[in-house]
Amino acid sequence: MEKYRITEIKDKGNYKVTYIWHPGTIPKNVPVQQVYGFCSTKDNLVALVREKDDTRFTPPGGGVEKGETALEALHREFLEEVQFAPENVKLLGSLEVF
């Protein structure tokens, strides 16, 4: 399995942005920007969310707040987005942005 994938793009201001996806890991000594995860029920149902006026569903997740670990952020996002506290969370990965 590949450790990470790098994608570079230029925005309208001609800045270079680098995204590094860390699948299934929380890197040590690297500030984590966003986390996403999924949680299945005993019936093998998976929690997904959809923004208002959006047609796609995504796993719960979002930005990490100051002083928060990636796992704490994932638990908070589950509470905010799907209104329950997951017991067995599988981290899909973390996104690092430069």
PDB file of N, CA and C in Angstrom:
ATOM      1  N   MET A   1       0.845  -1.190   0.000  1.00  0.00           N
ATOM      2  CA  MET A   1       0.000   0.000   0.000  1.00  0.00           C
ATOM      3  C   MET A   1       0.886   1.249   0.000  1.00  0.00           C
ATOM      4  N   GLU A   2       0.537   2.176  -0.804  1.00  0.00           N
ATOM      5  CA  GLU A   2       1.251   3.436  -0.915  1.00  0.00           C
ATOM      6  C   GLU A   2       1.091   4.237   0.366  1.00  0.00           C
ATOM      7  N   LYS A   3       2.192   4.811   0.876  1.00  0.00           N
ATOM      8  CA  LYS A   3       2.137   5.563   2.132  1.00  0.00           C
ATOM      9  C   LYS A   3       1.386   6.886   1.968  1.00  0.00           C
ATOM     10  N   TYR A   4       1.581   7.573   0.864  1.00  0.00           N
ATOM     11  CA  TYR A   4       0.887   8.829   0.639  1.00  0.00           C
ATOM     12  C   TYR A   4       0.885   9.164  -0.835  1.00  0.00           C
ATOM     13  N   ARG A   5       0.021  10.066  -1.199  1.00  0.00           N
ATOM     14  CA  ARG A   5      -0.101  10.522  -2.571  1.00  0.00           C
ATOM     15  C   ARG A   5      -0.015  12.035  -2.556  1.00  0.00           C
ATOM     16  N   ILE A   6       0.750  12.615  -3.461  1.00  0.00           N
ATOM     17  CA  ILE A   6       0.900  14.066  -3.509  1.00  0.00           C
ATOM     18  C   ILE A   6       0.254  14.583  -4.794  1.00  0.00           C
ATOM     19  N   THR A   7      -0.560  15.608  -4.657  1.00  0.00           N
ATOM     20  CA  THR A   7      -1.161  16.272  -5.807  1.00  0.00           C
ATOM     21  C   THR A   7      -0.846  17.752  -5.702  1.00  0.00           C
ATOM     22  N   GLU A   8      -0.308  18.325  -6.757  1.00  0.00           N
ATOM     23  CA  GLU A   8       0.009  19.755  -6.754  1.00  0.00           C
ATOM     24  C   GLU A   8      -0.884  20.460  -7.757  1.00  0.00           C
ATOM     25  N   ILE A   9      -1.449  21.582  -7.332  1.00  0.00           N
ATOM     26  CA  ILE A   9      -2.272  22.384  -8.239  1.00  0.00           C
ATOM     27  C   ILE A   9      -1.922  23.851  -8.055  1.00  0.00           C
ATOM     28  N   LYS A  10      -2.274  24.660  -9.020  1.00  0.00           N
ATOM     29  CA  LYS A  10      -2.100  26.110  -8.904  1.00  0.00           C
ATOM     30  C   LYS A  10      -3.471  26.736  -8.872  1.00  0.00           C
ATOM     31  N   ASP A  11      -3.668  27.641  -7.930  1.00  0.00           N
ATOM     32  CA  ASP A  11      -4.952  28.324  -7.889  1.00  0.00           C
ATOM     33  C   ASP A  11      -4.878  29.590  -8.735  1.00  0.00           C
ATOM     34  N   LYS A  12      -5.906  30.390  -8.721  1.00  0.00           N
ATOM     35  CA  LYS A  12      -5.967  31.586  -9.560  1.00  0.00           C
ATOM     36  C   LYS A  12      -4.901  32.615  -9.202  1.00  0.00           C
ATOM     37  N   GLY A  13      -4.409  32.576  -7.958  1.00  0.00           N
ATOM     38  CA  GLY A  13      -3.365  33.507  -7.548  1.00  0.00           C
ATOM     39  C   GLY A  13      -1.970  33.001  -7.868  1.00  0.00           C
ATOM     40  N   ASN A  14      -1.876  31.905  -8.617  1.00  0.00           N
ATOM     41  CA  ASN A  14      -0.613  31.318  -9.020  1.00  0.00           C
ATOM     42  C   ASN A  14       0.177  30.737  -7.845  1.00  0.00           C
ATOM     43  N   TYR A  15      -0.507  30.370  -6.762  1.00  0.00           N
ATOM     44  CA  TYR A  15       0.132  29.712  -5.632  1.00  0.00           C
ATOM     45  C   TYR A  15       0.105  28.210  -5.850  1.00  0.00           C
ATOM     46  N   LYS A  16       1.133  27.534  -5.386  1.00  0.00           N
ATOM     47  CA  LYS A  16       1.173  26.085  -5.476  1.00  0.00           C
ATOM     48  C   LYS A  16       0.671  25.505  -4.150  1.00  0.00           C
ATOM     49  N   VAL A  17      -0.282  24.594  -4.231  1.00  0.00           N
ATOM     50  CA  VAL A  17      -0.830  23.935  -3.050  1.00  0.00           C
ATOM     51  C   VAL A  17      -0.517  22.447  -3.164  1.00  0.00           C
ATOM     52  N   THR A  18       0.004  21.873  -2.105  1.00  0.00           N
ATOM     53  CA  THR A  18       0.315  20.449  -2.100  1.00  0.00           C
ATOM     54  C   THR A  18      -0.575  19.750  -1.086  1.00  0.00           C
ATOM     55  N   TYR A  19      -1.226  18.688  -1.514  1.00  0.00           N
ATOM     56  CA  TYR A  19      -2.062  17.874  -0.646  1.00  0.00           C
ATOM     57  C   TYR A  19      -1.396  16.516  -0.480  1.00  0.00           C
ATOM     58  N   ILE A  20      -1.269  16.068   0.752  1.00  0.00           N
ATOM     59  CA  ILE A  20      -0.730  14.740   1.009  1.00  0.00           C
ATOM     60  C   ILE A  20      -1.788  13.944   1.749  1.00  0.00           C
ATOM     61  N   TRP A  21      -2.210  12.850   1.162  1.00  0.00           N
ATOM     62  CA  TRP A  21      -3.199  11.977   1.772  1.00  0.00           C
ATOM     63  C   TRP A  21      -2.467  10.838   2.467  1.00  0.00           C
ATOM     64  N   HIS A  22      -2.737  10.666   3.749  1.00  0.00           N
ATOM     65  CA  HIS A  22      -2.144   9.597   4.545  1.00  0.00           C
ATOM     66  C   HIS A  22      -3.225   8.545   4.800  1.00  0.00           C
ATOM     67  N   PRO A  23      -3.337   7.523   3.938  1.00  0.00           N
ATOM     68  CA  PRO A  23      -4.414   6.559   4.108  1.00  0.00           C
ATOM     69  C   PRO A  23      -4.229   5.718   5.366  1.00  0.00           C
ATOM     70  N   GLY A  24      -5.279   5.674   6.175  1.00  0.00           N
ATOM     71  CA  GLY A  24      -5.306   4.817   7.345  1.00  0.00           C
ATOM     72  C   GLY A  24      -4.343   5.166   8.461  1.00  0.00           C
ATOM     73  N   THR A  25      -3.750   6.360   8.425  1.00  0.00           N
ATOM     74  CA  THR A  25      -2.778   6.710   9.455  1.00  0.00           C
ATOM     75  C   THR A  25      -2.992   8.124   9.957  1.00  0.00           C
ATOM     76  N   ILE A  26      -2.470   8.356  11.139  1.00  0.00           N
ATOM     77  CA  ILE A  26      -2.362   9.695  11.692  1.00  0.00           C
ATOM     78  C   ILE A  26      -0.863   9.939  11.842  1.00  0.00           C
ATOM     79  N   PRO A  27      -0.251  10.763  11.010  1.00  0.00           N
ATOM     80  CA  PRO A  27       1.203  10.957  11.083  1.00  0.00           C
ATOM     81  C   PRO A  27       1.624  11.600  12.397  1.00  0.00           C
ATOM     82  N   LYS A  28       2.749  11.158  12.913  1.00  0.00           N
ATOM     83  CA  LYS A  28       3.295  11.753  14.139  1.00  0.00           C
ATOM     84  C   LYS A  28       4.109  12.984  13.781  1.00  0.00           C
ATOM     85  N   ASN A  29       4.043  13.996  14.627  1.00  0.00           N
ATOM     86  CA  ASN A  29       4.799  15.243  14.467  1.00  0.00           C
ATOM     87  C   ASN A  29       4.443  16.009  13.191  1.00  0.00           C
ATOM     88  N   VAL A  30       3.280  15.729  12.612  1.00  0.00           N
ATOM     89  CA  VAL A  30       2.800  16.469  11.449  1.00  0.00           C
ATOM     90  C   VAL A  30       1.415  16.995  11.800  1.00  0.00           C
ATOM     91  N   PRO A  31       1.195  18.306  11.700  1.00  0.00           N
ATOM     92  CA  PRO A  31      -0.140  18.824  12.024  1.00  0.00           C
ATOM     93  C   PRO A  31      -1.181  18.296  11.033  1.00  0.00           C
ATOM     94  N   VAL A  32      -2.220  17.690  11.545  1.00  0.00           N
ATOM     95  CA  VAL A  32      -3.283  17.132  10.706  1.00  0.00           C
ATOM     96  C   VAL A  32      -4.328  18.217  10.480  1.00  0.00           C
ATOM     97  N   GLN A  33      -4.701  18.426   9.232  1.00  0.00           N
ATOM     98  CA  GLN A  33      -5.656  19.471   8.875  1.00  0.00           C
ATOM     99  C   GLN A  33      -7.101  18.990   8.919  1.00  0.00           C
ATOM    100  N   GLN A  34      -7.354  17.784   8.378  1.00  0.00           N
ATOM    101  CA  GLN A  34      -8.716  17.269   8.311  1.00  0.00           C
ATOM    102  C   GLN A  34      -8.703  15.765   8.556  1.00  0.00           C
ATOM    103  N   VAL A  35      -9.832  15.258   9.059  1.00  0.00           N
ATOM    104  CA  VAL A  35      -9.994  13.824   9.269  1.00  0.00           C
ATOM    105  C   VAL A  35     -11.372  13.387   8.764  1.00  0.00           C
ATOM    106  N   TYR A  36     -11.459  12.172   8.248  1.00  0.00           N
ATOM    107  CA  TYR A  36     -12.718  11.588   7.798  1.00  0.00           C
ATOM    108  C   TYR A  36     -12.716  10.126   8.201  1.00  0.00           C
ATOM    109  N   GLY A  37     -13.883   9.599   8.524  1.00  0.00           N
ATOM    110  CA  GLY A  37     -13.948   8.201   8.918  1.00  0.00           C
ATOM    111  C   GLY A  37     -15.326   7.633   8.687  1.00  0.00           C
ATOM    112  N   PHE A  38     -15.449   6.334   8.905  1.00  0.00           N
ATOM    113  CA  PHE A  38     -16.761   5.721   8.809  1.00  0.00           C
ATOM    114  C   PHE A  38     -16.975   4.815  10.000  1.00  0.00           C
ATOM    115  N   CYS A  39     -18.231   4.548  10.270  1.00  0.00           N
ATOM    116  CA  CYS A  39     -18.603   3.706  11.388  1.00  0.00           C
ATOM    117  C   CYS A  39     -19.753   2.829  10.918  1.00  0.00           C
ATOM    118  N   SER A  40     -19.622   1.527  11.105  1.00  0.00           N
ATOM    119  CA  SER A  40     -20.706   0.635  10.707  1.00  0.00           C
ATOM    120  C   SER A  40     -21.456   0.154  11.942  1.00  0.00           C
ATOM    121  N   THR A  41     -22.741  -0.119  11.745  1.00  0.00           N
ATOM    122  CA  THR A  41     -23.586  -0.614  12.824  1.00  0.00           C
ATOM    123  C   THR A  41     -23.498  -2.137  12.873  1.00  0.00           C
ATOM    124  N   LYS A  42     -24.150  -2.719  13.850  1.00  0.00           N
ATOM    125  CA  LYS A  42     -24.198  -4.187  13.944  1.00  0.00           C
ATOM    126  C   LYS A  42     -24.871  -4.787  12.711  1.00  0.00           C
ATOM    127  N   ASP A  43     -25.719  -3.992  12.051  1.00  0.00           N
ATOM    128  CA  ASP A  43     -26.407  -4.438  10.833  1.00  0.00           C
ATOM    129  C   ASP A  43     -25.624  -4.101   9.569  1.00  0.00           C
ATOM    130  N   ASN A  44     -24.350  -3.692   9.719  1.00  0.00           N
ATOM    131  CA  ASN A  44     -23.477  -3.322   8.602  1.00  0.00           C
ATOM    132  C   ASN A  44     -23.963  -2.115   7.817  1.00  0.00           C
ATOM    133  N   LEU A  45     -24.641  -1.193   8.500  1.00  0.00           N
ATOM    134  CA  LEU A  45     -24.995   0.089   7.890  1.00  0.00           C
ATOM    135  C   LEU A  45     -23.868   1.071   8.178  1.00  0.00           C
ATOM    136  N   VAL A  46     -23.590   1.963   7.244  1.00  0.00           N
ATOM    137  CA  VAL A  46     -22.499   2.932   7.385  1.00  0.00           C
ATOM    138  C   VAL A  46     -23.082   4.337   7.439  1.00  0.00           C
ATOM    139  N   ALA A  47     -22.595   5.149   8.378  1.00  0.00           N
ATOM    140  CA  ALA A  47     -23.051   6.536   8.502  1.00  0.00           C
ATOM    141  C   ALA A  47     -22.411   7.385   7.405  1.00  0.00           C
ATOM    142  N   LEU A  48     -23.253   8.081   6.638  1.00  0.00           N
ATOM    143  CA  LEU A  48     -22.802   9.030   5.624  1.00  0.00           C
ATOM    144  C   LEU A  48     -23.544  10.340   5.848  1.00  0.00           C
ATOM    145  N   VAL A  49     -22.973  11.438   5.382  1.00  0.00           N
ATOM    146  CA  VAL A  49     -23.602  12.744   5.536  1.00  0.00           C
ATOM    147  C   VAL A  49     -23.739  13.412   4.176  1.00  0.00           C
ATOM    148  N   ARG A  50     -24.662  14.377   4.116  1.00  0.00           N
ATOM    149  CA  ARG A  50     -24.865  15.145   2.890  1.00  0.00           C
ATOM    150  C   ARG A  50     -25.140  16.578   3.285  1.00  0.00           C
ATOM    151  N   GLU A  51     -24.418  17.500   2.692  1.00  0.00           N
ATOM    152  CA  GLU A  51     -24.657  18.919   2.931  1.00  0.00           C
ATOM    153  C   GLU A  51     -25.980  19.327   2.279  1.00  0.00           C
ATOM    154  N   LYS A  52     -26.605  20.332   2.866  1.00  0.00           N
ATOM    155  CA  LYS A  52     -27.855  20.845   2.303  1.00  0.00           C
ATOM    156  C   LYS A  52     -27.624  21.257   0.850  1.00  0.00           C
ATOM    157  N   ASP A  53     -28.544  20.909  -0.021  1.00  0.00           N
ATOM    158  CA  ASP A  53     -28.500  21.229  -1.454  1.00  0.00           C
ATOM    159  C   ASP A  53     -27.368  20.524  -2.184  1.00  0.00           C
ATOM    160  N   ASP A  54     -26.772  19.480  -1.599  1.00  0.00           N
ATOM    161  CA  ASP A  54     -25.734  18.703  -2.273  1.00  0.00           C
ATOM    162  C   ASP A  54     -26.336  17.358  -2.658  1.00  0.00           C
ATOM    163  N   THR A  55     -25.852  16.768  -3.728  1.00  0.00           N
ATOM    164  CA  THR A  55     -26.392  15.493  -4.177  1.00  0.00           C
ATOM    165  C   THR A  55     -25.522  14.307  -3.760  1.00  0.00           C
ATOM    166  N   ARG A  56     -24.333  14.550  -3.249  1.00  0.00           N
ATOM    167  CA  ARG A  56     -23.430  13.447  -2.904  1.00  0.00           C
ATOM    168  C   ARG A  56     -23.375  13.225  -1.395  1.00  0.00           C
ATOM    169  N   PHE A  57     -23.109  12.006  -1.025  1.00  0.00           N
ATOM    170  CA  PHE A  57     -22.933  11.629   0.368  1.00  0.00           C
ATOM    171  C   PHE A  57     -21.450  11.400   0.621  1.00  0.00           C
ATOM    172  N   THR A  58     -20.970  11.786   1.801  1.00  0.00           N
ATOM    173  CA  THR A  58     -19.563  11.622   2.157  1.00  0.00           C
ATOM    174  C   THR A  58     -19.461  11.052   3.571  1.00  0.00           C
ATOM    175  N   PRO A  59     -18.298  10.503   3.917  1.00  0.00           N
ATOM    176  CA  PRO A  59     -18.111  10.055   5.300  1.00  0.00           C
ATOM    177  C   PRO A  59     -18.058  11.264   6.229  1.00  0.00           C
ATOM    178  N   PRO A  60     -18.483  11.111   7.482  1.00  0.00           N
ATOM    179  CA  PRO A  60     -18.363  12.210   8.436  1.00  0.00           C
ATOM    180  C   PRO A  60     -16.902  12.606   8.626  1.00  0.00           C
ATOM    181  N   GLY A  61     -16.682  13.873   8.820  1.00  0.00           N
ATOM    182  CA  GLY A  61     -15.320  14.349   9.048  1.00  0.00           C
ATOM    183  C   GLY A  61     -15.234  15.837   8.830  1.00  0.00           C
ATOM    184  N   GLY A  62     -14.018  16.360   8.967  1.00  0.00           N
ATOM    185  CA  GLY A  62     -13.806  17.779   8.771  1.00  0.00           C
ATOM    186  C   GLY A  62     -12.503  18.239   9.373  1.00  0.00           C
ATOM    187  N   GLY A  63     -12.418  19.515   9.648  1.00  0.00           N
ATOM    188  CA  GLY A  63     -11.184  20.124  10.129  1.00  0.00           C
ATOM    189  C   GLY A  63     -10.882  19.825  11.584  1.00  0.00           C
ATOM    190  N   VAL A  64      -9.600  19.792  11.885  1.00  0.00           N
ATOM    191  CA  VAL A  64      -9.125  19.590  13.251  1.00  0.00           C
ATOM    192  C   VAL A  64      -8.981  20.957  13.901  1.00  0.00           C
ATOM    193  N   GLU A  65      -9.584  21.127  15.079  1.00  0.00           N
ATOM    194  CA  GLU A  65      -9.501  22.401  15.784  1.00  0.00           C
ATOM    195  C   GLU A  65      -8.210  22.480  16.593  1.00  0.00           C
ATOM    196  N   LYS A  66      -7.786  23.698  16.913  1.00  0.00           N
ATOM    197  CA  LYS A  66      -6.551  23.920  17.661  1.00  0.00           C
ATOM    198  C   LYS A  66      -6.575  23.153  18.989  1.00  0.00           C
ATOM    199  N   GLY A  67      -5.489  22.441  19.283  1.00  0.00           N
ATOM    200  CA  GLY A  67      -5.350  21.693  20.517  1.00  0.00           C
ATOM    201  C   GLY A  67      -6.047  20.340  20.514  1.00  0.00           C
ATOM    202  N   GLU A  68      -6.623  19.956  19.385  1.00  0.00           N
ATOM    203  CA  GLU A  68      -7.389  18.724  19.277  1.00  0.00           C
ATOM    204  C   GLU A  68      -6.575  17.678  18.519  1.00  0.00           C
ATOM    205  N   THR A  69      -6.604  16.423  18.978  1.00  0.00           N
ATOM    206  CA  THR A  69      -5.962  15.360  18.213  1.00  0.00           C
ATOM    207  C   THR A  69      -6.868  14.975  17.053  1.00  0.00           C
ATOM    208  N   ALA A  70      -6.314  14.272  16.094  1.00  0.00           N
ATOM    209  CA  ALA A  70      -7.105  13.840  14.948  1.00  0.00           C
ATOM    210  C   ALA A  70      -8.248  12.937  15.387  1.00  0.00           C
ATOM    211  N   LEU A  71      -8.007  12.039  16.319  1.00  0.00           N
ATOM    212  CA  LEU A  71      -9.063  11.145  16.781  1.00  0.00           C
ATOM    213  C   LEU A  71     -10.150  11.911  17.538  1.00  0.00           C
ATOM    214  N   GLU A  72      -9.758  12.882  18.342  1.00  0.00           N
ATOM    215  CA  GLU A  72     -10.741  13.726  19.027  1.00  0.00           C
ATOM    216  C   GLU A  72     -11.591  14.488  18.009  1.00  0.00           C
ATOM    217  N   ALA A  73     -10.952  14.991  16.961  1.00  0.00           N
ATOM    218  CA  ALA A  73     -11.678  15.718  15.912  1.00  0.00           C
ATOM    219  C   ALA A  73     -12.680  14.800  15.221  1.00  0.00           C
ATOM    220  N   LEU A  74     -12.274  13.567  14.953  1.00  0.00           N
ATOM    221  CA  LEU A  74     -13.174  12.631  14.294  1.00  0.00           C
ATOM    222  C   LEU A  74     -14.388  12.327  15.167  1.00  0.00           C
ATOM    223  N   HIS A  75     -14.177  12.123  16.460  1.00  0.00           N
ATOM    224  CA  HIS A  75     -15.300  11.894  17.372  1.00  0.00           C
ATOM    225  C   HIS A  75     -16.219  13.115  17.419  1.00  0.00           C
ATOM    226  N   ARG A  76     -15.646  14.315  17.476  1.00  0.00           N
ATOM    227  CA  ARG A  76     -16.452  15.540  17.503  1.00  0.00           C
ATOM    228  C   ARG A  76     -17.267  15.678  16.214  1.00  0.00           C
ATOM    229  N   GLU A  77     -16.634  15.416  15.081  1.00  0.00           N
ATOM    230  CA  GLU A  77     -17.338  15.521  13.800  1.00  0.00           C
ATOM    231  C   GLU A  77     -18.494  14.532  13.728  1.00  0.00           C
ATOM    232  N   PHE A  78     -18.311  13.314  14.246  1.00  0.00           N
ATOM    233  CA  PHE A  78     -19.414  12.360  14.280  1.00  0.00           C
ATOM    234  C   PHE A  78     -20.569  12.899  15.117  1.00  0.00           C
ATOM    235  N   LEU A  79     -20.259  13.460  16.282  1.00  0.00           N
ATOM    236  CA  LEU A  79     -21.320  14.021  17.127  1.00  0.00           C
ATOM    237  C   LEU A  79     -22.042  15.164  16.414  1.00  0.00           C
ATOM    238  N   GLU A  80     -21.284  16.036  15.752  1.00  0.00           N
ATOM    239  CA  GLU A  80     -21.881  17.184  15.068  1.00  0.00           C
ATOM    240  C   GLU A  80     -22.695  16.769  13.839  1.00  0.00           C
ATOM    241  N   GLU A  81     -22.169  15.827  13.058  1.00  0.00           N
ATOM    242  CA  GLU A  81     -22.764  15.533  11.753  1.00  0.00           C
ATOM    243  C   GLU A  81     -23.780  14.397  11.755  1.00  0.00           C
ATOM    244  N   VAL A  82     -23.608  13.407  12.608  1.00  0.00           N
ATOM    245  CA  VAL A  82     -24.544  12.277  12.606  1.00  0.00           C
ATOM    246  C   VAL A  82     -25.186  12.037  13.967  1.00  0.00           C
ATOM    247  N   GLN A  83     -24.910  12.917  14.922  1.00  0.00           N
ATOM    248  CA  GLN A  83     -25.543  12.932  16.242  1.00  0.00           C
ATOM    249  C   GLN A  83     -25.431  11.631  17.027  1.00  0.00           C
ATOM    250  N   PHE A  84     -24.284  10.974  16.947  1.00  0.00           N
ATOM    251  CA  PHE A  84     -24.028   9.861  17.844  1.00  0.00           C
ATOM    252  C   PHE A  84     -22.525   9.736  18.068  1.00  0.00           C
ATOM    253  N   ALA A  85     -22.177   9.103  19.178  1.00  0.00           N
ATOM    254  CA  ALA A  85     -20.772   8.893  19.525  1.00  0.00           C
ATOM    255  C   ALA A  85     -20.379   7.480  19.100  1.00  0.00           C
ATOM    256  N   PRO A  86     -19.545   7.347  18.104  1.00  0.00           N
ATOM    257  CA  PRO A  86     -19.172   6.018  17.627  1.00  0.00           C
ATOM    258  C   PRO A  86     -18.289   5.292  18.635  1.00  0.00           C
ATOM    259  N   GLU A  87     -18.429   3.974  18.670  1.00  0.00           N
ATOM    260  CA  GLU A  87     -17.610   3.173  19.564  1.00  0.00           C
ATOM    261  C   GLU A  87     -16.404   2.580  18.844  1.00  0.00           C
ATOM    262  N   ASN A  88     -16.602   2.109  17.646  1.00  0.00           N
ATOM    263  CA  ASN A  88     -15.506   1.498  16.876  1.00  0.00           C
ATOM    264  C   ASN A  88     -15.318   2.281  15.587  1.00  0.00           C
ATOM    265  N   VAL A  89     -14.399   3.231  15.605  1.00  0.00           N
ATOM    266  CA  VAL A  89     -14.178   4.108  14.451  1.00  0.00           C
ATOM    267  C   VAL A  89     -12.961   3.617  13.686  1.00  0.00           C
ATOM    268  N   LYS A  90     -13.090   3.581  12.377  1.00  0.00           N
ATOM    269  CA  LYS A  90     -11.950   3.269  11.521  1.00  0.00           C
ATOM    270  C   LYS A  90     -11.557   4.556  10.814  1.00  0.00           C
ATOM    271  N   LEU A  91     -10.340   4.993  11.045  1.00  0.00           N
ATOM    272  CA  LEU A  91      -9.845   6.194  10.388  1.00  0.00           C
ATOM    273  C   LEU A  91      -9.499   5.865   8.940  1.00  0.00           C
ATOM    274  N   LEU A  92     -10.099   6.593   7.996  1.00  0.00           N
ATOM    275  CA  LEU A  92      -9.797   6.385   6.586  1.00  0.00           C
ATOM    276  C   LEU A  92      -8.430   6.962   6.224  1.00  0.00           C
ATOM    277  N   GLY A  93      -8.100   8.078   6.832  1.00  0.00           N
ATOM    278  CA  GLY A  93      -6.829   8.719   6.540  1.00  0.00           C
ATOM    279  C   GLY A  93      -6.848  10.144   7.011  1.00  0.00           C
ATOM    280  N   SER A  94      -5.781  10.852   6.734  1.00  0.00           N
ATOM    281  CA  SER A  94      -5.687  12.268   7.099  1.00  0.00           C
ATOM    282  C   SER A  94      -5.143  13.047   5.919  1.00  0.00           C
ATOM    283  N   LEU A  95      -5.561  14.285   5.801  1.00  0.00           N
ATOM    284  CA  LEU A  95      -5.164  15.140   4.695  1.00  0.00           C
ATOM    285  C   LEU A  95      -4.272  16.257   5.226  1.00  0.00           C
ATOM    286  N   GLU A  96      -3.080  16.346   4.670  1.00  0.00           N
ATOM    287  CA  GLU A  96      -2.122  17.384   5.043  1.00  0.00           C
ATOM    288  C   GLU A  96      -2.053  18.388   3.899  1.00  0.00           C
ATOM    289  N   VAL A  97      -2.120  19.672   4.204  1.00  0.00           N
ATOM    290  CA  VAL A  97      -2.167  20.714   3.179  1.00  0.00           C
ATOM    291  C   VAL A  97      -1.010  21.677   3.376  1.00  0.00           C
ATOM    292  N   PHE A  98      -0.266  21.967   2.317  1.00  0.00           N
ATOM    293  CA  PHE A  98       0.817  22.947   2.336  1.00  0.00           C
ATOM    294  C   PHE A  98       0.437  24.111   1.446  1.00  0.00           C
TER     295      PHE A  98
END
